[in-house]
mmCIF file of C-alpha atoms and ligand atoms in Angstrom:
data_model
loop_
_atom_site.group_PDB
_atom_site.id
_atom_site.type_symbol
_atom_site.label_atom_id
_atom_site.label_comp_id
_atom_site.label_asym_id
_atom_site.label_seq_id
_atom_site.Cartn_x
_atom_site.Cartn_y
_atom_site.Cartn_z
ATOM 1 C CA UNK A 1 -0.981 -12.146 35.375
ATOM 2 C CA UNK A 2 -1.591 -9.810 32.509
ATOM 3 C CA UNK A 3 -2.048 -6.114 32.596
ATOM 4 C CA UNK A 4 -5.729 -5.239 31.255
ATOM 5 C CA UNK A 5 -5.591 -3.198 29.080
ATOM 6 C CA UNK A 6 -7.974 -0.149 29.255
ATOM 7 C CA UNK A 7 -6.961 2.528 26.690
ATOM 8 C CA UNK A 8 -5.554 2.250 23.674
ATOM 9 C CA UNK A 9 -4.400 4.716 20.506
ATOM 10 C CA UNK A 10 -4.833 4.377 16.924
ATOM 11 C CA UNK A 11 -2.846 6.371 14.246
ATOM 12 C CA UNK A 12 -2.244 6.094 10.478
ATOM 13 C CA UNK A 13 0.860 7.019 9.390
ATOM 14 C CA UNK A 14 2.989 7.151 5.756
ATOM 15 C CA UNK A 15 1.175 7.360 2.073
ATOM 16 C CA UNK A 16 -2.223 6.717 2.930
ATOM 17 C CA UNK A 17 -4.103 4.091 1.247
ATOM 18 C CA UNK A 18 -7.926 3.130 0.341
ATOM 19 C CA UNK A 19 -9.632 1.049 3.605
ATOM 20 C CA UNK A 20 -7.481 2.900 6.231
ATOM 21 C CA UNK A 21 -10.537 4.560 7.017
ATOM 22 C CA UNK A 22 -12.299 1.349 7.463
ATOM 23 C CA UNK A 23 -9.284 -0.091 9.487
ATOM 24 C CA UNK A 24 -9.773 3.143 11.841
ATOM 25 C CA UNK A 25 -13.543 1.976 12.214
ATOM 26 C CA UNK A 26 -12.730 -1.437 13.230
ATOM 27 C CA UNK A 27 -10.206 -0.965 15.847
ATOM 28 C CA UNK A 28 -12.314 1.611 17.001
ATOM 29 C CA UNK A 29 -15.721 -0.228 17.191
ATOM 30 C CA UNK A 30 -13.956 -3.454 18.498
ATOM 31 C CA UNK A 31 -12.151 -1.431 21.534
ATOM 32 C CA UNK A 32 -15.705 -0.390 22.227
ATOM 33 C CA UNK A 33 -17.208 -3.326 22.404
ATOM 34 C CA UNK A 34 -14.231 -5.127 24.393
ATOM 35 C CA UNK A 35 -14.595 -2.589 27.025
ATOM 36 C CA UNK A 36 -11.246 -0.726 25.663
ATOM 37 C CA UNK A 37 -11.239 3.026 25.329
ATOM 38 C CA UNK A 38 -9.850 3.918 22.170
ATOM 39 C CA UNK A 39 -8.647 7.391 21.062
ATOM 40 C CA UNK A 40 -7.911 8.775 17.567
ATOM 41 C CA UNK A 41 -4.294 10.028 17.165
ATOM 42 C CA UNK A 42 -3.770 12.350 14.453
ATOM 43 C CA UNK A 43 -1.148 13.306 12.051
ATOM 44 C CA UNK A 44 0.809 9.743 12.520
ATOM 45 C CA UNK A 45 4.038 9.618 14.763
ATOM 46 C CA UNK A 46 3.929 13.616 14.400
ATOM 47 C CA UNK A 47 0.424 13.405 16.590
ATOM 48 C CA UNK A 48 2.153 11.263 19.207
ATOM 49 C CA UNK A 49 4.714 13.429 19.720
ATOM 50 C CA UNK A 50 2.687 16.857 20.040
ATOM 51 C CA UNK A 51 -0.802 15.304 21.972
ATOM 52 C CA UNK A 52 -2.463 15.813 19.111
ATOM 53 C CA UNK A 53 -5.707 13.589 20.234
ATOM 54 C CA UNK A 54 -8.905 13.115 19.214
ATOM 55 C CA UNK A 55 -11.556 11.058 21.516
ATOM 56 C CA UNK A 56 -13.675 8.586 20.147
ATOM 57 C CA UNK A 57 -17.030 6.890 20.281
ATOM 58 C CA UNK A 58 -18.366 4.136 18.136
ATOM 59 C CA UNK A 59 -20.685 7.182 16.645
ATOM 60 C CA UNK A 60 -17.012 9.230 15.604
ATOM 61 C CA UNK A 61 -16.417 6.294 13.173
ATOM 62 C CA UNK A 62 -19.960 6.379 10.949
ATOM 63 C CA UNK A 63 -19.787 6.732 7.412
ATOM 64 C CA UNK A 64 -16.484 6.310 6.978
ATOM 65 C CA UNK A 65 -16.065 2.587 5.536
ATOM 66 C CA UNK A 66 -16.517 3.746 2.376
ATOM 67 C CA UNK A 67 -14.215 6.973 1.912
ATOM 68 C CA UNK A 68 -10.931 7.136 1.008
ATOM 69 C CA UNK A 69 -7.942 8.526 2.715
ATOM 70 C CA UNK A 70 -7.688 9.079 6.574
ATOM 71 C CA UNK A 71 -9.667 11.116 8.900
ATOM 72 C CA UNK A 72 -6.997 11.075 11.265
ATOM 73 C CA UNK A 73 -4.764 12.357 8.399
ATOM 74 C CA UNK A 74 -1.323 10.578 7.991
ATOM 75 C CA UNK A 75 2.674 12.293 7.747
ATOM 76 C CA UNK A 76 6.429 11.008 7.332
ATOM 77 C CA UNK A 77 7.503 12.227 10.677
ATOM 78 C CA UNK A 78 11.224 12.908 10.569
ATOM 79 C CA UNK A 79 10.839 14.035 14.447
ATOM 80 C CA UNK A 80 10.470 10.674 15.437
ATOM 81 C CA UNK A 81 13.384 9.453 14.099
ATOM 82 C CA UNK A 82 15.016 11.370 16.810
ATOM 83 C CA UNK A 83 15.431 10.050 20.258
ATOM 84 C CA UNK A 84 14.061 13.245 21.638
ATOM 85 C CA UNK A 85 10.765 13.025 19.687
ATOM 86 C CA UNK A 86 10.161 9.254 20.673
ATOM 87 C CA UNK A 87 10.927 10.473 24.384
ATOM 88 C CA UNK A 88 7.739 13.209 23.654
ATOM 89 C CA UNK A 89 5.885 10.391 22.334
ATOM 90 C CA UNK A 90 6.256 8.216 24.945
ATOM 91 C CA UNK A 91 5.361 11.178 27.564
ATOM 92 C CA UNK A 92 2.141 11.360 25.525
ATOM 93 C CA UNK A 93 1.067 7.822 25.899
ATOM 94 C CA UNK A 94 2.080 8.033 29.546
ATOM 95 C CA UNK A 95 0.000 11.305 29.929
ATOM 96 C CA UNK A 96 -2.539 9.929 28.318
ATOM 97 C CA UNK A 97 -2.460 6.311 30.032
ATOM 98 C CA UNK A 98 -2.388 4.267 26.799
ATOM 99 C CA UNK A 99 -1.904 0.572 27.041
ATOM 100 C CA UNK A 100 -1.299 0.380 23.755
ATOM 101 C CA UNK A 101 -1.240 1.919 19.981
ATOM 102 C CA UNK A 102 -2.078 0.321 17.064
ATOM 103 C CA UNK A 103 -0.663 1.690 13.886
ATOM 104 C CA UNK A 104 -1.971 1.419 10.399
ATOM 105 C CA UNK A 105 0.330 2.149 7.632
ATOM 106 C CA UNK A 106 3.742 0.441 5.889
ATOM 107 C CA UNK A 107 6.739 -0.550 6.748
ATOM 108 C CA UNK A 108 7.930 3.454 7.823
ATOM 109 C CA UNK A 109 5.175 2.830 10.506
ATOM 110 C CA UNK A 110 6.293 -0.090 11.687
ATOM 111 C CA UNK A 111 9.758 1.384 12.075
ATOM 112 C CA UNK A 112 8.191 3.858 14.010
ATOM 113 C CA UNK A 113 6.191 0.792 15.993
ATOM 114 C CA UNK A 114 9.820 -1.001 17.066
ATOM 115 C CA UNK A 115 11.262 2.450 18.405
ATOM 116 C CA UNK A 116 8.252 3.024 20.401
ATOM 117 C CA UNK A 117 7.861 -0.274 21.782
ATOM 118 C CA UNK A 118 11.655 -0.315 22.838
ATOM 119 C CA UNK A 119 9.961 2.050 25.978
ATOM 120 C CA UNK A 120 7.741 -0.395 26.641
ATOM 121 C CA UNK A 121 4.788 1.066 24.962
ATOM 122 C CA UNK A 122 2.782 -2.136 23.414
ATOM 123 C CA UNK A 123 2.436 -1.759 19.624
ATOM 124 C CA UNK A 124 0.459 -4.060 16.743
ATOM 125 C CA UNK A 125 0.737 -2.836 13.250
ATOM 126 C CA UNK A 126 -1.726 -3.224 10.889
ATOM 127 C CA UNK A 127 -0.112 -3.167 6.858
ATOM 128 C CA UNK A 128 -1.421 -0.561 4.738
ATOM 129 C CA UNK A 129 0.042 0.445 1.706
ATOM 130 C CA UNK A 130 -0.819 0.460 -2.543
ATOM 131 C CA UNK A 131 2.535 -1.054 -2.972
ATOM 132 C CA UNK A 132 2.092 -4.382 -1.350
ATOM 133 C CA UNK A 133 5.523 -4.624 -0.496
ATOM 134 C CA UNK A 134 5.489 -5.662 3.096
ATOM 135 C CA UNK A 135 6.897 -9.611 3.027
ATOM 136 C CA UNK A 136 5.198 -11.071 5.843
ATOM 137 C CA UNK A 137 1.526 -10.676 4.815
ATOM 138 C CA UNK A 138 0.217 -11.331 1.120
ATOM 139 C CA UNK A 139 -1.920 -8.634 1.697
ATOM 140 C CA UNK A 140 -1.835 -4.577 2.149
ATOM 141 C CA UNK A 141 -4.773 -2.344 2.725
ATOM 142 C CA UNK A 142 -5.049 -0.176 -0.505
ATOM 143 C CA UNK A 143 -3.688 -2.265 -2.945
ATOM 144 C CA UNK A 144 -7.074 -3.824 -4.403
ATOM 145 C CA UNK A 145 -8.363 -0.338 -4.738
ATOM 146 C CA UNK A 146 -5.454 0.815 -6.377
ATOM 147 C CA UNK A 147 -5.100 -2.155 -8.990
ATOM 148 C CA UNK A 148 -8.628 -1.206 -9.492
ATOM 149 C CA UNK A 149 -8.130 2.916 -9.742
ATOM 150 C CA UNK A 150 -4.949 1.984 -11.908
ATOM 151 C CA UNK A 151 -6.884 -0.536 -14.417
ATOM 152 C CA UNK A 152 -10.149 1.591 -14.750
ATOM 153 C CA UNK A 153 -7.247 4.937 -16.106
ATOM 154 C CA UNK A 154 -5.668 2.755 -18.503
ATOM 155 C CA UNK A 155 -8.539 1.058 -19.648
ATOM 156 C CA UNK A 156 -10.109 4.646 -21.006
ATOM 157 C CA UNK A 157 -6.634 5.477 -22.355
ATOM 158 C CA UNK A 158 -6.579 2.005 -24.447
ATOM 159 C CA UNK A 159 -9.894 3.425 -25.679
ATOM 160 C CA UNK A 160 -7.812 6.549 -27.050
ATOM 161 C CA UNK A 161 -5.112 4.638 -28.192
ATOM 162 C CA UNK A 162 -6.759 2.379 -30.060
ATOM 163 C CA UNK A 163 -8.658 5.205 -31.905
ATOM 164 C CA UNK A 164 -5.241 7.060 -33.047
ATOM 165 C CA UNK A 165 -3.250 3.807 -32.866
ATOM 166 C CA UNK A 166 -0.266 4.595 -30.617
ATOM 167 C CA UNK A 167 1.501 3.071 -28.272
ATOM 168 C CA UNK A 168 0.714 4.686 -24.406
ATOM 169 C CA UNK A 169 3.499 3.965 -21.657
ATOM 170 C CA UNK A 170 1.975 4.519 -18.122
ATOM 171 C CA UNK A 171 3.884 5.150 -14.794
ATOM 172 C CA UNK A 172 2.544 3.169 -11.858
ATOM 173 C CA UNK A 173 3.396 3.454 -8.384
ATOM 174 C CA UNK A 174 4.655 0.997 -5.770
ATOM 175 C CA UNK A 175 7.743 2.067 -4.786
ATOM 176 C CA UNK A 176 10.832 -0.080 -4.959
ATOM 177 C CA UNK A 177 8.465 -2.622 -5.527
ATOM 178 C CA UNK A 178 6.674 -4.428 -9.025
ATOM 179 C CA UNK A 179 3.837 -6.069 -7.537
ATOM 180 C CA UNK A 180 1.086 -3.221 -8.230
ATOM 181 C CA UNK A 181 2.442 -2.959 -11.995
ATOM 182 C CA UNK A 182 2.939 -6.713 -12.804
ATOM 183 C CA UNK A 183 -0.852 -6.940 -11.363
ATOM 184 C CA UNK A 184 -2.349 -3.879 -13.426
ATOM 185 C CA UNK A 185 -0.557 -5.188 -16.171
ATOM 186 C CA UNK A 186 -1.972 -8.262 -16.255
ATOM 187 C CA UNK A 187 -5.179 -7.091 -15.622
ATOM 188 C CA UNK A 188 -5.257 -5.035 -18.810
ATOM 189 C CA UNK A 189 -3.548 -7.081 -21.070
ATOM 190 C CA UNK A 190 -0.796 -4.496 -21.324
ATOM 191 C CA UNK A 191 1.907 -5.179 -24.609
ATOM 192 C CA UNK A 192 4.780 -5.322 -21.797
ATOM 193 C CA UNK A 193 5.469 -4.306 -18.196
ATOM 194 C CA UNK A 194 8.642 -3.283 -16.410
ATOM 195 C CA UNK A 195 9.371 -3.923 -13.157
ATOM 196 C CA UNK A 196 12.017 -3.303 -10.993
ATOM 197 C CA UNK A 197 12.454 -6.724 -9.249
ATOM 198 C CA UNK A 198 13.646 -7.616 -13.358
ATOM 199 C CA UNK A 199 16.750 -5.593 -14.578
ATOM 200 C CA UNK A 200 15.858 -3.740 -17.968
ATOM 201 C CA UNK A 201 16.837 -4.858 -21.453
ATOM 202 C CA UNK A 202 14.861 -2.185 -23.537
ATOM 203 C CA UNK A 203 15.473 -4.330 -26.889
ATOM 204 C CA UNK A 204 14.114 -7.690 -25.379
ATOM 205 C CA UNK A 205 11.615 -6.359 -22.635
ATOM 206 C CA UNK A 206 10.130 -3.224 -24.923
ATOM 207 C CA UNK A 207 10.927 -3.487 -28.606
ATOM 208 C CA UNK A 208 10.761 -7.305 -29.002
ATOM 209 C CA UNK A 209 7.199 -7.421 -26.696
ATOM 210 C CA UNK A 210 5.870 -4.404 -29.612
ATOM 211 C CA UNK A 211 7.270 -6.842 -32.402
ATOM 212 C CA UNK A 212 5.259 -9.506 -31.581
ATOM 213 C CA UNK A 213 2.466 -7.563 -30.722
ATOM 214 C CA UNK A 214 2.838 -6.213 -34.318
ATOM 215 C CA UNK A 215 2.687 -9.176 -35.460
ATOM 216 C CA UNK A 216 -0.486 -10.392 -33.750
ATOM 217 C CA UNK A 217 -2.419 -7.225 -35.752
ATOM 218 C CA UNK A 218 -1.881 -4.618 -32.827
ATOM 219 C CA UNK A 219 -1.971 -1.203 -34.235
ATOM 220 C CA UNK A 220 -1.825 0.156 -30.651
ATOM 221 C CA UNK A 221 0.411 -0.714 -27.377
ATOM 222 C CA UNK A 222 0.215 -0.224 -23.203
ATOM 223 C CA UNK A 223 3.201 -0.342 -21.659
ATOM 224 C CA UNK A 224 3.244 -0.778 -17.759
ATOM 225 C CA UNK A 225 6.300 0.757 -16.132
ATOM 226 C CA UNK A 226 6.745 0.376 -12.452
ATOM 227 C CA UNK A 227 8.020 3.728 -11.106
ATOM 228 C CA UNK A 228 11.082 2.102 -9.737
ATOM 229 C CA UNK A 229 11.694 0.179 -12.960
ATOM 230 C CA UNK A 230 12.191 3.581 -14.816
ATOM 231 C CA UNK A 231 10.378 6.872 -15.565
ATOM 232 C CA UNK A 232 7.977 6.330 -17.886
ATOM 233 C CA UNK A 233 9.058 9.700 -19.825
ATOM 234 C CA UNK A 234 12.239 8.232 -20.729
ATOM 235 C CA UNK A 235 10.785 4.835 -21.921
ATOM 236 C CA UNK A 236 8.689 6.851 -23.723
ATOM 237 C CA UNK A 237 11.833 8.742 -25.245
ATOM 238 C CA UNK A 238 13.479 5.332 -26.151
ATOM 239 C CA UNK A 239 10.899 4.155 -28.272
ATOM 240 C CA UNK A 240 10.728 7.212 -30.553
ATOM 241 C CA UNK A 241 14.011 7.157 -30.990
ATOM 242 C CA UNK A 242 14.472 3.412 -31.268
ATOM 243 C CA UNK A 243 11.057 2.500 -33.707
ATOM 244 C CA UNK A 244 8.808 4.710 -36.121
ATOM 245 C CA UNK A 245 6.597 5.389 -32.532
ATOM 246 C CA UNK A 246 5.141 8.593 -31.025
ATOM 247 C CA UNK A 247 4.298 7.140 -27.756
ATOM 248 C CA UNK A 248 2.067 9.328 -25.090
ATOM 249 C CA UNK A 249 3.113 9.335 -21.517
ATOM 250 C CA UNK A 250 1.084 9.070 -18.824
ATOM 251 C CA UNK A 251 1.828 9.204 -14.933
ATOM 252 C CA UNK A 252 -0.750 8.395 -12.967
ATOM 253 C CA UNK A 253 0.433 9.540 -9.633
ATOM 254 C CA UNK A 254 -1.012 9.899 -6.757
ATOM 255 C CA UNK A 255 -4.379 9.420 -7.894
ATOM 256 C CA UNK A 256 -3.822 5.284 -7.359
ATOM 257 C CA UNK A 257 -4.032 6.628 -3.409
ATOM 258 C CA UNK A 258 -7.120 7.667 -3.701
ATOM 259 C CA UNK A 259 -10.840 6.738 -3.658
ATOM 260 C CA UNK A 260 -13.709 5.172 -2.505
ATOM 261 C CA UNK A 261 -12.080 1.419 -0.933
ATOM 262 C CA UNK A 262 -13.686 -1.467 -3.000
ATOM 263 C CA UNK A 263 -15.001 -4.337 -0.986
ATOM 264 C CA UNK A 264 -11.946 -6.102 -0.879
ATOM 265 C CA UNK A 265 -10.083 -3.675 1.027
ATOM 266 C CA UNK A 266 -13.063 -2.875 3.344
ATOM 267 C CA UNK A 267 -13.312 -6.034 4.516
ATOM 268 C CA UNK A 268 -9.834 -6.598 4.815
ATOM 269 C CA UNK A 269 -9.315 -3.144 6.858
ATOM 270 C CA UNK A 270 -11.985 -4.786 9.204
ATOM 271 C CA UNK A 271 -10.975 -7.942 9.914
ATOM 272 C CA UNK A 272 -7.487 -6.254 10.361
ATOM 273 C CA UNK A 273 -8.693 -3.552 12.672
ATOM 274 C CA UNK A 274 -10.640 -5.846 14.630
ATOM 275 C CA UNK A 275 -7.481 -8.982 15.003
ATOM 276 C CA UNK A 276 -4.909 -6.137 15.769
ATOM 277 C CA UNK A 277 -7.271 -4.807 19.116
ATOM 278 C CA UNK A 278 -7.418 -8.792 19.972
ATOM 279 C CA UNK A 279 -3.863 -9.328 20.035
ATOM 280 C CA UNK A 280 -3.147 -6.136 22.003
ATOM 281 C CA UNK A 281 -6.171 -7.044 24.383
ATOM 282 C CA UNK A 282 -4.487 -10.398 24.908
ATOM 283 C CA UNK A 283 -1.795 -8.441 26.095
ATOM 284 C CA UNK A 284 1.199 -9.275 23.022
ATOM 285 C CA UNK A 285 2.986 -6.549 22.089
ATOM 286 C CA UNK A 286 5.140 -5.755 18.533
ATOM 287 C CA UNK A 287 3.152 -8.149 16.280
ATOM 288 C CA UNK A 288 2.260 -7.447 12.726
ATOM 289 C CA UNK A 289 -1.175 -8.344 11.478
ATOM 290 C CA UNK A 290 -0.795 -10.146 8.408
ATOM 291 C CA UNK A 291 -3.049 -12.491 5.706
ATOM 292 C CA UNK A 292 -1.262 -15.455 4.819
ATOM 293 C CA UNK A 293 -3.332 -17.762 2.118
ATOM 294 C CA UNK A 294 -6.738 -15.984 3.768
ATOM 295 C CA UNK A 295 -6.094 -15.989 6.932
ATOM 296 C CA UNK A 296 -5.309 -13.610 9.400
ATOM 297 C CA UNK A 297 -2.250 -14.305 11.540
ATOM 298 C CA UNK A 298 0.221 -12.027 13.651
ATOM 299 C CA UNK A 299 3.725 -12.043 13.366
ATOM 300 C CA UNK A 300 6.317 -11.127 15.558
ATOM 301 C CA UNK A 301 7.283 -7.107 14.145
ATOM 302 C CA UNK A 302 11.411 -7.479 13.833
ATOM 303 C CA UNK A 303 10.634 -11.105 12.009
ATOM 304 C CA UNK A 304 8.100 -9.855 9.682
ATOM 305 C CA UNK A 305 10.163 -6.603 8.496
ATOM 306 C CA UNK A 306 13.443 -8.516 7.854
ATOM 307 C CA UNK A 307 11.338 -10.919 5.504
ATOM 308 C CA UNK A 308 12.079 -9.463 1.454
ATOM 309 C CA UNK A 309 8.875 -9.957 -0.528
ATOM 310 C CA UNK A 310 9.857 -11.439 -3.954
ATOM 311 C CA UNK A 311 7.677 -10.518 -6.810
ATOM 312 C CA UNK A 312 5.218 -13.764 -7.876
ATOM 313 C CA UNK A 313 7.476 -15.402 -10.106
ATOM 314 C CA UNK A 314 4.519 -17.149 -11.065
ATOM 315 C CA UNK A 315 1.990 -13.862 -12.322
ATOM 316 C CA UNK A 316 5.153 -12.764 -13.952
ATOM 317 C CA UNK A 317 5.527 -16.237 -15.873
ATOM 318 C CA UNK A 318 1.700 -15.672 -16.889
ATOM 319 C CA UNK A 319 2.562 -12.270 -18.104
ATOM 320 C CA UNK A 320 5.585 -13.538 -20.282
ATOM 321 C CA UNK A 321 2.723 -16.137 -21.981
ATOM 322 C CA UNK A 322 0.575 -13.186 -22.272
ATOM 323 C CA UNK A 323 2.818 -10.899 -23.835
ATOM 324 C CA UNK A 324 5.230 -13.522 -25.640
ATOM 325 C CA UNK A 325 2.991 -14.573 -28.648
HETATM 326 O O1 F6P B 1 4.125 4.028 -0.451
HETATM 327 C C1 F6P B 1 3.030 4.534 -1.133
HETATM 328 C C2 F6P B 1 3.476 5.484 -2.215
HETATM 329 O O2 F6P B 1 2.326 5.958 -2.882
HETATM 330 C C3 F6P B 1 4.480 4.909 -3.220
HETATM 331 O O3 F6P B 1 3.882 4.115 -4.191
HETATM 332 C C4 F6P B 1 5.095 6.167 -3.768
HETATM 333 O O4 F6P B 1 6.400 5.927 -4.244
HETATM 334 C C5 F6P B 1 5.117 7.083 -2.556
HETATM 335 O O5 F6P B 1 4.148 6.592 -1.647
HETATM 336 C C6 F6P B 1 4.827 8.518 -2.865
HETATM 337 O O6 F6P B 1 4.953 9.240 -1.700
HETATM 338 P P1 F6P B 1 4.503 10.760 -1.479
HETATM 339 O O7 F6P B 1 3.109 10.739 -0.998
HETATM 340 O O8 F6P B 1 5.442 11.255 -0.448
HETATM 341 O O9 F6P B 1 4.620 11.446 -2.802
#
């Protein structure tokens, strides 16, 4: 027969991202109404380790669906990596008699999930991250809020641009990963984006895509550049040294993190906070929430974090239509 479980933690941990807040709420609220206790850990793994603990009530959680970042607060623990700190983190959960912890963040925190678990501490993950690079699930909480954030920058630079017809090259976040820039670069029409999942021929992927933009009448150009394609500065560089171009850099940074969640990720960070406090209550352990074609599933952790997430070859076959005549 299986354990009930009566108490349970929630943390977010890593970059924070738009709807963890909302994701807090959920798993919160659903505890409450399954008859779980549920307390707030701050600071991520870092909170574990120390007792850093807040208690919760379904009142702690109002008016927070709709701001950005994390009341908890979120870090990159490096202490956990060590045995000794996952010993003091286990301690905590023992001291604290929680069944369970359910950790909202990327694929750091679900490192941090596996170690934890490996002392029998039951752990769900819930994926939250701008760079929707975790494989298993199509979705990440942040992401649509980011796009958004991302589009709504450029969009007003395009409007300077235009007037002094230049050509603007814009740094995106996302990692290792293409899948934010290849999505705010469709979004805005952009004259080319560069990604990191697609090795970099400057002539054919920047020139060329200006060429034919030329060609169409353009008298000004956005290029998208994934931060782990290349830094926008030196694309920037290249083309005033390659074509008659003075081309104005922009990095938009950590503002894509920020923000006011649009609906999108507020329901998602619901439905997500609510399925990860149903699979713990049901008594699984090291599962992943993910959405796979709209629906929410759980995976097993160790399965879904040796999955690679391949960049949609079909969006990027849209964008070479797009920015190919
Ligand atoms: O993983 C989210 C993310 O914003 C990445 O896109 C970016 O590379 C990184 O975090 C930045 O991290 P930091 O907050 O440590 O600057």
């Amino acid at each position: 027969m299986k354990n009930a479980v009566r108490r349970i933690g929630v943390l977010t941990s890593g970059g924070d991202a738009p709807g963890m807040n909302a994701a807090i709420r959920s798993v919160v609220r659903t505890a409450i109404y399954r008859g779980i206790e549920c307390v707030g850990i701050r600071r991520g793994w870092n909170g574990l380790i120390h007792g850093d603990i807040l208690k919760m009530n379904a009142s702690s959680v109002n008016h927070i669906i709709s701001s950005g970042g994390t009341m908890l607060y979120t870090a990159r623990s490096q202490e956990f990596m060590t045995e000794a700190g996952q010993l003091q983190a286990v301690n905590t959960c023992r001291l604290l008699g929680l069944d369970g912890i359910v950790a909202i963040g990327g694929d750091g925190t679900f490192r941090g999930c596996q170690a934890l678990s490996q002392y029998g501490i039951s752990v769900v993950g819930v994926p939250a991250t701008i760079d929707n690079d975790i494989a298993c699930t199509d979705y990440t909480l942040g992401y649509d809020t980011a796009s958004n954030t991302a589009v709504e920058a450029i969009d007003k630079l395009r409007d300077t641009m235009q007037s002094h017809e230049r050509c603007s090259v814009v740094e995106v976040m996302g990692r290792n990963a293409g899948h934010l820039a290849l999505y705010v670069g469709l979004a805005v029409g952009a004259t080319a984006v560069l990604v990191p999942e697609k090795p970099l021929d400057f002539e054919n992927d920047v020139v060329e895509k200006i060429r034919i933009s030329r060609l169409r009448d353009k008298t000004h150009y956005v290029i998208v550049v994934a931060e782990g394609a290349a830094s926008a500065m030196e694309i920037g560089q290249r083309i005033k040294d390659t074509i008659a171009l003075d081309p104005r850099v922009t990095v938009l940074g950590h503002i894509q993190r920020g923000g006011t969640p649009s609906a999108r990720d507020r329901v998602m960070a619901t439905r997500m906070g609510y399925q990860a406090v149903e699979v713990l209550a049901e008594g699984h352990t090291n599962r992943l929430i993910c959405a796979v074609r709209g629906v929410l599933e759980d995976v097993d952790m160790a399965e879904g974090l040796a999955m690679k997430k391949t960049l949609s070859e079909q969006q990027y076959r849209v964008l070479e239509a797009m920015t190919g005549v």
